[in-house]
């Protein structure tokens, strides 16, 4: 899973110093754990707050545990101290087969003394954690989803009290599990108030990141809730960023395969029914008539095409460009309407691209002669999940000393040759592959490269060579006598 | 071996990219260069045959060079940013 973390220097030597969770179990204790689950469609946001107390002097490395199911679904993991904006460095300790959990370490900024406390806030985003239930729905039916998770938050340390709050987007919750035989509490296990379902509080839980606890005590809870927005899943995204120095232009092209991951359509699609619904403004929750995308400022010449050709049902409102590197929050708005409303289980593929001035993205460091360019990893598509993403950055011809810095570690990286208009030797192309990207993956990919001056001249000289070839053929042709009769 | 944060800072601090030839001038440059290429090519066609085609080659090479730059400028004007 692509994660937002930078491997700390302590990681390598910790591998030997920290054999397994049991030895670390003595250095911390959780005084309280509160897990808040914000239910959504394709994405589920989970915020877990750990109130930790150090049991030894100099404790600074806290270990988090994720169960197998939870880890498979987690696409984003970040930790910070409550009230502070800075992210804490995370370390990945991988899977421990004896305990059946995945471990991560968080480096606290200041080591805690005995009985020192800290509040750790861990935010995760889960993808593919919900599924539509019922699996099929007619055009007029509402849309409901089911979400299953573990009842207890597991941790390698003892927990004094823990509770889980699950917040549904609407108060309409069809059902939620009422687990039986729970040892750690004497009161009722689950309460519901409005759109929030609270499981707990559970008292005095021993270190739970072990196979025994998970087998014996862990329970699954399932919430069945109403969801009023279409679930957008992009099964494949091919994003290409092409840099042109002659045209001072950055062209970004996205090839998107859109899938509506809601309940499959049962029966026929009635256009008449759809027109009636949109006329009265009451389209069903699982129908995706269009999307509003936020594109970068300063773009021009945007194109929206699909297999048939140009799609005219779109409207782009551009916004003037902002200087490079600034965090301005102005976006160009593109109102996209596919040729047909995308119903549950339906797919739609299209290509969306635009040109933007290169000055907004690239800089030139005259001290080293390097160009630095920052390309956004994704176009923000709120609440959508991208299953597979391939991001290609095409540098100008003759680029050397190429170095790239993705914001999240990629599944695979490669540099190949790409040939396009007026190329002779081809351009370097950096390809990065990712899986399960969410709307939180909004970093920039930075690339530094050098282009010598003569590489810029390669294109005009290639065209000039073609011209002179034509002229030489003309020279030879003029000297050939093709008359039938010699005068 | 620089890391992400330092590249991010470098990106923010360096001066913005500026092309050798400003973008707004490219359509005019394309027109002038291609016009000159066309004129020179016409002149080339009127030249007499000589044993050593010095004059013809000189005209041909200037026409090609101007044509090379003209075509690249024309591509950028048309929206194909090469």
Coordinates of C-alpha atoms in Angstrom, one line a residue:
Chain A
X1 CA 0.0 0.0 0.0
X2 CA 1.4 3.4 -0.8
X3 CA 2.0 5.1 2.6
X4 CA 2.9 8.6 3.6
X5 CA 6.0 7.8 5.6
X6 CA 9.7 8.4 5.4
X7 CA 11.8 5.5 6.6
X8 CA 13.6 6.7 9.8
X9 CA 17.3 6.2 10.2
X10 CA 16.6 4.1 13.3
X11 CA 14.8 1.5 11.2
X12 CA 17.8 -0.5 10.3
X13 CA 19.3 -0.8 13.7
X14 CA 15.9 -1.3 15.3
X15 CA 15.5 -4.4 13.3
X16 CA 18.0 -6.0 15.6
X17 CA 17.2 -4.2 18.7
X18 CA 13.5 -4.8 18.7
X19 CA 13.0 -8.5 18.1
X20 CA 9.3 -8.8 18.7
X21 CA 6.4 -6.9 20.3
X22 CA 6.7 -8.8 23.7
X23 CA 9.9 -7.0 24.7
X24 CA 8.4 -3.6 23.7
X25 CA 5.2 -4.4 25.6
X26 CA 6.8 -3.3 28.8
X27 CA 7.6 0.2 27.8
X28 CA 4.1 1.6 27.1
X29 CA 0.6 1.3 28.3
X30 CA -2.5 2.6 26.6
X31 CA -4.7 4.5 29.1
X32 CA -7.4 5.0 26.5
X33 CA -8.0 4.1 22.8
X34 CA -10.8 5.7 20.9
X35 CA -11.4 4.6 17.3
X36 CA -13.7 6.7 15.2
X37 CA -14.8 5.3 11.9
X38 CA -16.4 7.7 9.4
X39 CA -18.3 5.5 7.0
X40 CA -18.3 6.5 3.4
X41 CA -18.6 4.8 0.0
X42 CA -15.4 3.8 -1.6
X43 CA -13.3 5.3 1.2
X44 CA -13.6 4.8 4.9
X45 CA -11.7 7.2 7.2
X46 CA -10.6 5.7 10.6
X47 CA -9.1 7.9 13.2
X48 CA -7.7 6.1 16.3
X49 CA -6.5 8.2 19.2
X50 CA -4.1 6.4 21.6
X51 CA -3.6 8.0 25.0
X52 CA -0.3 6.4 25.9
X53 CA 1.7 6.3 29.2
X54 CA 5.3 5.4 29.2
X55 CA 6.4 2.8 31.7
X56 CA 10.1 3.2 31.3
X57 CA 12.4 6.2 31.0
X58 CA 13.4 7.2 27.5
X59 CA 10.5 5.4 25.7
X60 CA 10.2 7.0 22.3
X61 CA 9.2 4.2 19.8
X62 CA 5.5 3.2 20.0
X63 CA 4.4 0.1 18.1
X64 CA 1.0 0.0 16.3
X65 CA -0.6 -3.3 15.3
X66 CA -2.9 -3.9 12.4
X67 CA -4.8 -7.1 11.9
X68 CA -4.6 -8.9 8.5
X69 CA -8.0 -7.7 7.3
X70 CA -7.4 -4.2 8.4
X71 CA -3.9 -4.1 6.8
X72 CA -5.1 -5.4 3.5
X73 CA -7.6 -2.6 3.2
X74 CA -5.4 0.3 4.5
X75 CA -4.2 2.6 1.8
X76 CA -3.1 5.6 3.9
X77 CA -1.5 5.6 7.4
X78 CA -0.2 8.7 9.2
X79 CA 0.4 9.5 12.8
X80 CA 0.7 12.7 14.6
X81 CA 0.5 14.1 18.1
X82 CA -2.8 15.5 19.0
X83 CA -3.0 19.2 18.4
X84 CA 0.3 19.3 16.4
X85 CA 0.5 19.5 12.7
X86 CA 3.7 17.7 12.1
X87 CA 3.6 14.1 10.9
X88 CA 5.6 11.5 12.9
X89 CA 8.1 9.2 11.2
X90 CA 6.7 5.7 10.8
X91 CA 8.6 2.4 10.4
X92 CA 7.3 -0.7 8.8
X93 CA 8.0 -3.9 10.6
X94 CA 6.0 -6.1 8.3
X95 CA 4.0 -9.2 9.1
X96 CA 4.7 -11.4 12.1
X97 CA 3.5 -14.9 11.4
X98 CA 3.5 -16.0 15.0
X99 CA 1.1 -13.3 16.0
X100 CA -0.7 -12.8 12.7
X101 CA -0.4 -9.0 12.8
X102 CA 1.3 -6.3 10.9
X103 CA 3.5 -3.9 13.0
X104 CA 4.3 -0.3 12.5
X105 CA 6.5 1.9 14.8
X106 CA 5.9 5.6 15.5
X107 CA 8.8 7.7 16.6
X108 CA 7.7 10.1 19.2
X109 CA 9.4 13.5 18.9
X110 CA 10.4 13.6 22.5
X111 CA 11.3 10.5 24.5
X112 CA 8.9 10.1 27.5
X113 CA 10.0 9.5 31.0
X114 CA 8.2 7.0 33.3
X115 CA 4.6 7.9 33.6
X116 CA 4.9 10.5 30.9
X117 CA 1.9 10.7 28.7
X118 CA 1.2 11.5 25.0
X119 CA -1.8 11.5 22.8
X120 CA -1.2 9.9 19.4
X121 CA -3.7 10.4 16.6
X122 CA -3.4 7.7 13.8
X123 CA -5.4 8.4 10.7
X124 CA -6.0 5.7 8.2
X125 CA -8.0 5.5 5.0
X126 CA -9.5 2.1 4.0
X127 CA -10.3 1.2 0.4
X128 CA -12.6 -1.6 -0.7
X129 CA -13.9 -1.9 2.8
X130 CA -17.6 -1.6 2.0
X131 CA -19.8 -3.5 -0.3
X132 CA -23.3 -2.8 -1.6
X133 CA -26.1 -4.7 0.1
X134 CA -28.4 -5.7 -1.5
X135 CA -26.0 -6.4 -4.3
X136 CA -28.6 -5.5 -6.9
X137 CA -31.0 -2.5 -7.0
X138 CA -33.5 -1.4 -9.5
X139 CA -33.3 2.1 -10.9
X140 CA -35.5 3.7 -8.3
X141 CA -34.2 1.8 -5.3
X142 CA -32.0 3.3 -2.6
X143 CA -28.4 2.3 -2.0
X144 CA -27.1 0.7 1.1
X145 CA -23.7 -0.5 2.0
X146 CA -22.2 -2.9 4.6
X147 CA -19.0 -2.4 6.5
X148 CA -17.4 -5.1 8.6
X149 CA -14.5 -4.6 11.0
X150 CA -13.0 -6.1 14.1
X151 CA -14.6 -5.2 17.4
X152 CA -11.4 -4.6 19.4
X153 CA -8.5 -2.4 18.4
X154 CA -5.4 -4.6 18.9
X155 CA -2.3 -3.3 20.4
X156 CA 0.9 -4.9 21.7
X157 CA 0.4 -3.0 25.0
X158 CA -2.1 -3.3 27.7
X159 CA -5.2 -1.1 27.3
X160 CA -7.1 0.3 30.2
X161 CA -10.2 1.4 28.4
X162 CA -11.1 1.4 24.7
X163 CA -14.2 2.2 22.6
X164 CA -15.1 2.3 18.9
X165 CA -17.5 4.9 17.5
X166 CA -18.9 4.3 14.0
X167 CA -20.4 7.3 12.3
X168 CA -22.7 6.7 9.4
X169 CA -23.2 9.5 6.9
X170 CA -27.0 9.5 7.5
X171 CA -29.0 8.4 10.6
X172 CA -30.6 5.6 8.5
X173 CA -28.7 2.5 9.8
X174 CA -30.6 -0.7 8.8
X175 CA -28.8 -3.0 11.2
X176 CA -25.6 -3.3 13.3
X177 CA -24.1 -6.3 15.1
X178 CA -24.9 -6.7 18.8
X179 CA -22.1 -9.0 19.8
X180 CA -22.6 -11.6 22.6
X181 CA -20.2 -13.0 25.2
X182 CA -17.9 -10.0 25.5
X183 CA -15.8 -10.2 28.6
X184 CA -14.3 -6.8 29.0
X185 CA -17.5 -5.0 29.8
X186 CA -20.4 -5.3 32.2
X187 CA -22.7 -2.7 30.6
X188 CA -24.4 -3.0 27.2
X189 CA -21.8 -3.4 24.5
X190 CA -23.4 -1.2 21.8
X191 CA -25.4 2.0 21.9
X192 CA -26.8 4.0 19.0
X193 CA -27.5 7.7 19.1
X194 CA -28.4 9.5 15.9
X195 CA -25.9 8.5 13.3
X196 CA -23.2 7.3 15.7
X197 CA -23.0 3.7 17.0
X198 CA -20.7 3.3 20.0
X199 CA -19.1 -0.1 20.9
X200 CA -17.7 -0.2 24.3
X201 CA -16.2 0.9 26.6
X202 CA -14.1 -2.2 27.1
X203 CA -11.9 -2.3 30.2
X204 CA -8.5 -3.9 31.0
X205 CA -7.6 -5.6 27.7
X206 CA -4.3 -7.4 27.8
X207 CA -1.7 -7.1 25.0
X208 CA -3.9 -8.1 22.1
X209 CA -1.6 -8.2 19.1
X210 CA -1.3 -12.0 19.4
X211 CA -2.8 -14.9 17.6
X212 CA -4.4 -16.2 20.8
X213 CA -6.3 -13.0 21.5
X214 CA -7.4 -12.7 17.9
X215 CA -8.6 -16.3 17.8
X216 CA -10.3 -16.3 21.2
X217 CA -11.6 -12.9 21.8
X218 CA -11.9 -10.9 18.6
X219 CA -15.3 -10.5 17.1
X220 CA -16.5 -9.1 13.8
X221 CA -19.1 -6.3 13.7
X222 CA -21.0 -5.3 10.6
X223 CA -23.0 -2.1 10.0
X224 CA -25.6 -1.9 7.3
X225 CA -26.2 1.7 6.4
X226 CA -27.7 4.0 3.8
X227 CA -25.4 5.8 1.5
X228 CA -26.7 8.7 -0.6
X229 CA -23.9 9.3 -3.1
X230 CA -22.7 7.2 -6.0
X231 CA -19.6 5.2 -5.3
X232 CA -16.9 6.1 -7.8
X233 CA -14.2 3.6 -8.4
X234 CA -11.5 4.2 -11.0
X235 CA -10.3 0.8 -12.0
X236 CA -7.4 2.0 -14.1
X237 CA -5.8 5.4 -14.4
X238 CA -3.0 6.2 -16.9
X239 CA -1.7 9.6 -16.3
X240 CA 0.9 11.1 -18.6
X241 CA 2.7 14.4 -18.0
X242 CA 4.7 15.6 -21.0
X243 CA 7.2 18.5 -20.7
X244 CA 8.0 20.6 -23.6
X245 CA 10.8 23.2 -23.4
X246 CA 10.3 24.8 -26.8
X247 CA 6.6 25.3 -26.1
X248 CA 7.1 26.0 -22.4
X249 CA 4.2 23.7 -21.8
X250 CA 3.2 20.8 -19.5
X251 CA 0.5 18.6 -21.0
X252 CA -1.3 16.3 -18.6
X253 CA -3.5 13.5 -20.0
X254 CA -5.5 11.1 -17.9
X255 CA -7.0 7.9 -19.3
X256 CA -9.7 6.9 -16.9
X257 CA -11.7 3.8 -16.6
X258 CA -14.6 4.7 -14.4
X259 CA -16.7 2.1 -12.6
X260 CA -19.8 2.6 -10.5
X261 CA -19.2 0.3 -7.5
X262 CA -22.7 0.6 -6.2
X263 CA -25.4 -2.1 -6.4
X264 CA -25.7 -3.7 -9.9
X265 CA -28.7 -2.5 -11.9
X266 CA -31.6 -5.0 -11.6
X267 CA -33.9 -4.9 -14.6
X268 CA -33.8 -2.4 -17.4
X269 CA -32.5 1.1 -17.6
X270 CA -35.5 3.3 -18.4
X271 CA -34.4 6.6 -20.0
X272 CA -37.9 8.0 -19.3
X273 CA -37.6 7.2 -15.6
X274 CA -34.2 8.8 -15.5
X275 CA -35.5 12.0 -17.2
X276 CA -38.4 12.2 -14.8
X277 CA -36.0 11.8 -11.9
X278 CA -33.6 14.4 -13.0
X279 CA -36.4 16.9 -13.9
X280 CA -37.6 16.7 -10.3
X281 CA -34.1 16.7 -9.0
X282 CA -34.5 13.4 -7.2
X283 CA -32.0 11.1 -8.9
X284 CA -31.4 7.8 -7.1
X285 CA -28.3 7.6 -5.0
X286 CA -26.5 5.0 -7.0
X287 CA -26.8 6.8 -10.4
X288 CA -23.7 8.8 -11.4
X289 CA -24.9 11.5 -13.9
X290 CA -21.6 13.4 -13.9
X291 CA -18.7 14.5 -11.9
X292 CA -17.2 17.9 -10.9
X293 CA -13.5 17.8 -11.1
X294 CA -11.1 20.3 -9.7
X295 CA -8.3 20.9 -12.2
X296 CA -5.2 23.0 -11.6
X297 CA -5.4 26.8 -12.2
X298 CA -4.1 28.3 -15.4
X299 CA -4.9 25.5 -17.8
X300 CA -6.1 25.9 -21.3
X301 CA -7.0 23.7 -24.3
X302 CA -8.7 21.0 -22.2
X303 CA -10.0 18.0 -24.1
X304 CA -12.5 15.4 -23.0
X305 CA -12.8 12.5 -25.5
X306 CA -13.8 8.9 -25.3
X307 CA -13.7 6.0 -27.8
X308 CA -16.4 7.6 -30.0
X309 CA -14.8 11.0 -30.1
X310 CA -15.1 14.4 -28.4
X311 CA -17.7 14.6 -25.6
X312 CA -19.4 17.9 -25.7
X313 CA -21.3 17.6 -22.5
X314 CA -18.8 19.3 -20.3
X315 CA -18.1 22.8 -19.1
X316 CA -14.8 24.1 -18.0
X317 CA -14.4 27.2 -15.9
X318 CA -10.8 28.2 -15.8
X319 CA -9.0 30.2 -13.2
X320 CA -5.9 32.3 -13.8
X321 CA -2.6 30.6 -13.1
X322 CA -0.8 30.8 -9.8
X323 CA 3.0 31.0 -9.3
X324 CA 5.1 27.8 -9.0
X325 CA 5.1 26.1 -5.7
X326 CA 2.4 28.3 -4.1
X327 CA -0.3 26.6 -2.1
X328 CA -3.1 28.6 -3.5
X329 CA -6.4 26.9 -3.3
X330 CA -7.9 28.0 -6.6
X331 CA -9.0 25.3 -8.9
X332 CA -10.4 25.3 -12.4
X333 CA -13.8 23.6 -12.3
X334 CA -14.7 21.0 -15.0
X335 CA -18.2 19.8 -15.0
X336 CA -18.1 16.4 -16.7
X337 CA -21.1 14.6 -17.9
X338 CA -20.5 11.2 -19.6
X339 CA -22.6 10.3 -22.6
X340 CA -24.8 8.2 -20.4
X341 CA -25.5 8.1 -16.7
X342 CA -23.3 5.5 -15.1
X343 CA -25.5 3.1 -13.1
X344 CA -24.4 0.5 -10.6
X345 CA -22.0 -1.9 -12.1
X346 CA -21.5 0.1 -15.3
X347 CA -18.2 1.3 -16.7
X348 CA -17.2 4.3 -18.7
X349 CA -13.8 5.1 -20.1
X350 CA -12.6 8.5 -21.2
X351 CA -9.5 10.6 -21.8
X352 CA -9.2 14.0 -20.1
X353 CA -6.2 16.2 -20.8
X354 CA -5.1 19.8 -20.8
X355 CA -2.1 22.1 -21.4
X356 CA -0.7 24.3 -18.7
X357 CA 2.2 26.8 -18.8
X358 CA 5.5 25.1 -17.7
X359 CA 6.4 28.2 -15.6
X360 CA 3.8 27.1 -13.1
X361 CA 5.5 23.8 -12.5
X362 CA 9.1 23.9 -13.3
X363 CA 12.1 25.9 -12.1
X364 CA 15.6 26.3 -13.3
X365 CA 18.5 26.3 -10.9
X366 CA 21.3 28.2 -12.6
X367 CA 23.8 27.2 -10.0
X368 CA 23.7 23.6 -10.9
X369 CA 22.1 23.9 -14.4
X370 CA 19.2 21.6 -13.3
X371 CA 15.6 21.9 -14.0
X372 CA 13.2 21.0 -11.2
X373 CA 9.7 20.1 -12.0
X374 CA 6.9 19.2 -9.6
X375 CA 4.0 17.3 -11.1
X376 CA 0.9 16.4 -9.0
X377 CA 0.5 12.7 -8.5
X378 CA -3.3 12.7 -9.0
X379 CA -6.0 15.1 -10.1
X380 CA -8.1 15.4 -6.9
X381 CA -11.3 13.3 -7.2
X382 CA -12.9 13.4 -3.8
X383 CA -14.4 10.2 -2.4
X384 CA -13.1 8.1 -5.3
X385 CA -10.6 5.3 -5.1
X386 CA -8.1 4.5 -7.8
X387 CA -7.4 0.8 -8.1
X388 CA -4.5 0.9 -10.4
X389 CA -2.5 3.9 -11.4
X390 CA 0.3 4.2 -13.9
X391 CA 2.0 7.6 -13.9
X392 CA 4.3 8.5 -16.8
X393 CA 6.5 11.6 -16.9
X394 CA 8.0 12.4 -20.3
X395 CA 11.0 14.6 -20.2
X396 CA 12.4 16.6 -23.1
X397 CA 14.7 14.9 -25.6
X398 CA 18.3 14.7 -24.4
X399 CA 17.5 15.0 -20.7
X400 CA 20.4 13.7 -18.5
X401 CA 21.1 13.3 -14.8
X402 CA 17.5 12.3 -14.2
X403 CA 16.5 12.0 -10.6
X404 CA 12.9 11.6 -9.4
X405 CA 11.3 11.8 -6.0
X406 CA 7.8 10.4 -5.6
X407 CA 5.9 11.4 -2.5
X408 CA 4.9 7.8 -1.8
X409 CA 6.9 4.7 -2.5
X410 CA 5.8 3.2 -5.9
X411 CA 5.1 -0.4 -6.6
X412 CA 7.4 -0.3 -9.6
X413 CA 9.5 2.4 -11.2
X414 CA 11.3 2.4 -14.6
X415 CA 12.8 4.7 -17.1
X416 CA 12.2 3.9 -20.7
X417 CA 12.3 5.7 -24.1
X418 CA 9.2 7.4 -25.6
X419 CA 9.1 8.6 -29.2
X420 CA 6.7 11.3 -30.3
X421 CA 6.6 14.1 -32.8
X422 CA 9.9 15.4 -34.2
X423 CA 12.0 13.1 -32.1
X424 CA 15.2 11.5 -33.2
X425 CA 16.6 9.5 -30.3
X426 CA 13.5 9.5 -28.2
X427 CA 12.7 11.0 -24.8
X428 CA 13.2 9.6 -21.4
X429 CA 10.0 8.5 -19.8
X430 CA 9.7 7.7 -16.1
X431 CA 6.9 5.2 -15.2
X432 CA 5.6 4.8 -11.7
X433 CA 2.9 2.3 -10.7
X434 CA 0.6 2.5 -7.7
X435 CA -2.4 0.7 -6.3
X436 CA -5.3 1.8 -4.2
X437 CA -4.8 5.5 -4.2
X438 CA -7.3 7.7 -2.3
X439 CA -8.1 11.4 -2.3
X440 CA -5.4 11.8 0.4
X441 CA -2.6 11.0 -2.0
X442 CA -2.1 14.5 -3.1
X443 CA 1.6 14.9 -3.2
X444 CA 3.9 16.2 -6.1
X445 CA 6.4 14.0 -7.9
X446 CA 9.6 16.0 -8.2
X447 CA 12.0 15.4 -11.0
X448 CA 15.3 17.0 -11.5
X449 CA 17.1 16.8 -14.9
X450 CA 19.6 18.6 -17.1
X451 CA 19.1 19.5 -20.7
X452 CA 22.3 20.7 -22.5
X453 CA 21.7 23.6 -25.0
X454 CA 22.6 21.4 -28.0
X455 CA 19.8 19.0 -27.0
X456 CA 17.4 21.8 -27.5
X457 CA 18.6 22.3 -31.0
X458 CA 18.1 18.6 -31.9
X459 CA 14.6 19.1 -33.1
X460 CA 15.1 22.0 -35.5
X461 CA 18.3 20.3 -36.9
X462 CA 16.4 17.1 -37.5
X463 CA 13.7 19.0 -39.5
X464 CA 16.5 20.9 -41.3
X465 CA 18.1 17.6 -42.2
X466 CA 14.9 16.4 -43.7
X467 CA 14.5 19.7 -45.7
X468 CA 18.1 19.5 -47.0
X469 CA 17.5 15.9 -48.0
X470 CA 14.6 17.1 -50.2
X471 CA 16.8 19.9 -51.6
X472 CA 19.6 17.4 -52.5
X473 CA 17.0 15.2 -54.2
X474 CA 15.9 18.3 -56.2
X475 CA 19.6 19.1 -57.1
X476 CA 20.0 15.6 -58.5
X477 CA 16.6 15.7 -60.2
X478 CA 17.4 19.0 -62.0
X479 CA 20.5 17.4 -63.5
X480 CA 18.7 14.4 -65.0
X481 CA 17.5 14.8 -68.6
X482 CA 14.1 13.1 -69.0
X483 CA 13.2 14.4 -72.4
X484 CA 12.4 11.7 -75.0
X485 CA 13.9 13.5 -77.9
X486 CA 17.3 15.2 -77.6
X487 CA 17.0 18.7 -79.0
Chain B
X1 CA 21.5 11.9 -2.3
X2 CA 18.9 14.5 -1.7
X3 CA 15.6 13.6 -0.1
X4 CA 12.0 14.6 -0.8
X5 CA 11.9 17.6 1.6
X6 CA 15.0 19.2 0.1
X7 CA 13.8 18.8 -3.5
X8 CA 10.5 20.3 -2.5
X9 CA 12.3 23.3 -1.0
X10 CA 14.5 23.6 -4.1
X11 CA 11.4 23.5 -6.3
X12 CA 9.8 26.3 -4.4
X13 CA 12.9 28.5 -4.3
X14 CA 14.3 28.3 -7.8
X15 CA 13.3 30.8 -10.4
X16 CA 10.5 29.8 -12.7
X17 CA 11.3 28.2 -16.0
X18 CA 11.5 30.6 -19.0
X19 CA 11.9 29.4 -22.5
X20 CA 14.6 30.8 -24.8
X21 CA 12.0 32.3 -27.1
X22 CA 8.8 33.7 -25.4
X23 CA 5.7 31.8 -26.3
X24 CA 3.7 34.8 -27.6
X25 CA 6.3 35.5 -30.3
X26 CA 6.3 31.9 -31.7
X27 CA 3.4 32.4 -34.2
X28 CA 5.1 35.4 -35.7
X29 CA 8.5 33.7 -35.8
X30 CA 6.9 30.6 -37.4
X31 CA 5.3 32.8 -40.1
X32 CA 8.5 34.7 -40.9
X33 CA 10.7 31.7 -40.9
X34 CA 8.4 29.6 -43.0
X35 CA 7.8 32.5 -45.4
X36 CA 11.6 32.9 -45.8
X37 CA 11.9 29.2 -46.3
X38 CA 9.3 29.2 -49.1
X39 CA 10.9 32.3 -50.8
X40 CA 14.4 30.7 -50.7
X41 CA 13.1 27.4 -52.0
X42 CA 11.5 29.3 -54.9
X43 CA 14.8 31.0 -55.5
X44 CA 16.6 27.7 -55.4
X45 CA 14.4 26.4 -58.1
X46 CA 15.4 29.3 -60.4
X47 CA 19.1 28.7 -60.1
X48 CA 21.0 27.4 -63.2
X49 CA 22.8 24.1 -63.1
X50 CA 26.5 24.4 -62.3
X51 CA 29.4 21.9 -62.1
X52 CA 30.0 22.7 -58.4
X53 CA 26.6 23.6 -57.0
X54 CA 28.0 26.0 -54.4
X55 CA 25.3 28.7 -54.7
X56 CA 22.6 26.1 -54.8
X57 CA 23.8 24.3 -51.7
X58 CA 24.2 27.6 -49.9
X59 CA 20.6 28.6 -50.6
X60 CA 19.4 25.1 -49.8
X61 CA 21.2 25.0 -46.4
X62 CA 19.9 28.4 -45.3
X63 CA 16.4 27.4 -46.4
X64 CA 16.6 24.1 -44.5
X65 CA 17.9 25.8 -41.3
X66 CA 15.2 28.4 -41.4
X67 CA 12.7 25.7 -42.2
X68 CA 13.8 23.6 -39.3
X69 CA 13.2 26.3 -36.7
X70 CA 10.0 27.4 -38.5
X71 CA 8.5 24.0 -38.4
X72 CA 9.2 23.6 -34.7
X73 CA 7.7 27.0 -34.0
X74 CA 4.7 26.1 -36.2
X75 CA 4.1 22.9 -34.2
X76 CA 4.1 24.9 -31.0
X77 CA 1.7 27.5 -32.4
X78 CA -0.7 24.8 -33.5
X79 CA -0.8 23.3 -30.0
X80 CA 1.4 20.3 -30.5
X81 CA 4.0 21.2 -27.9
X82 CA 7.0 19.3 -29.1

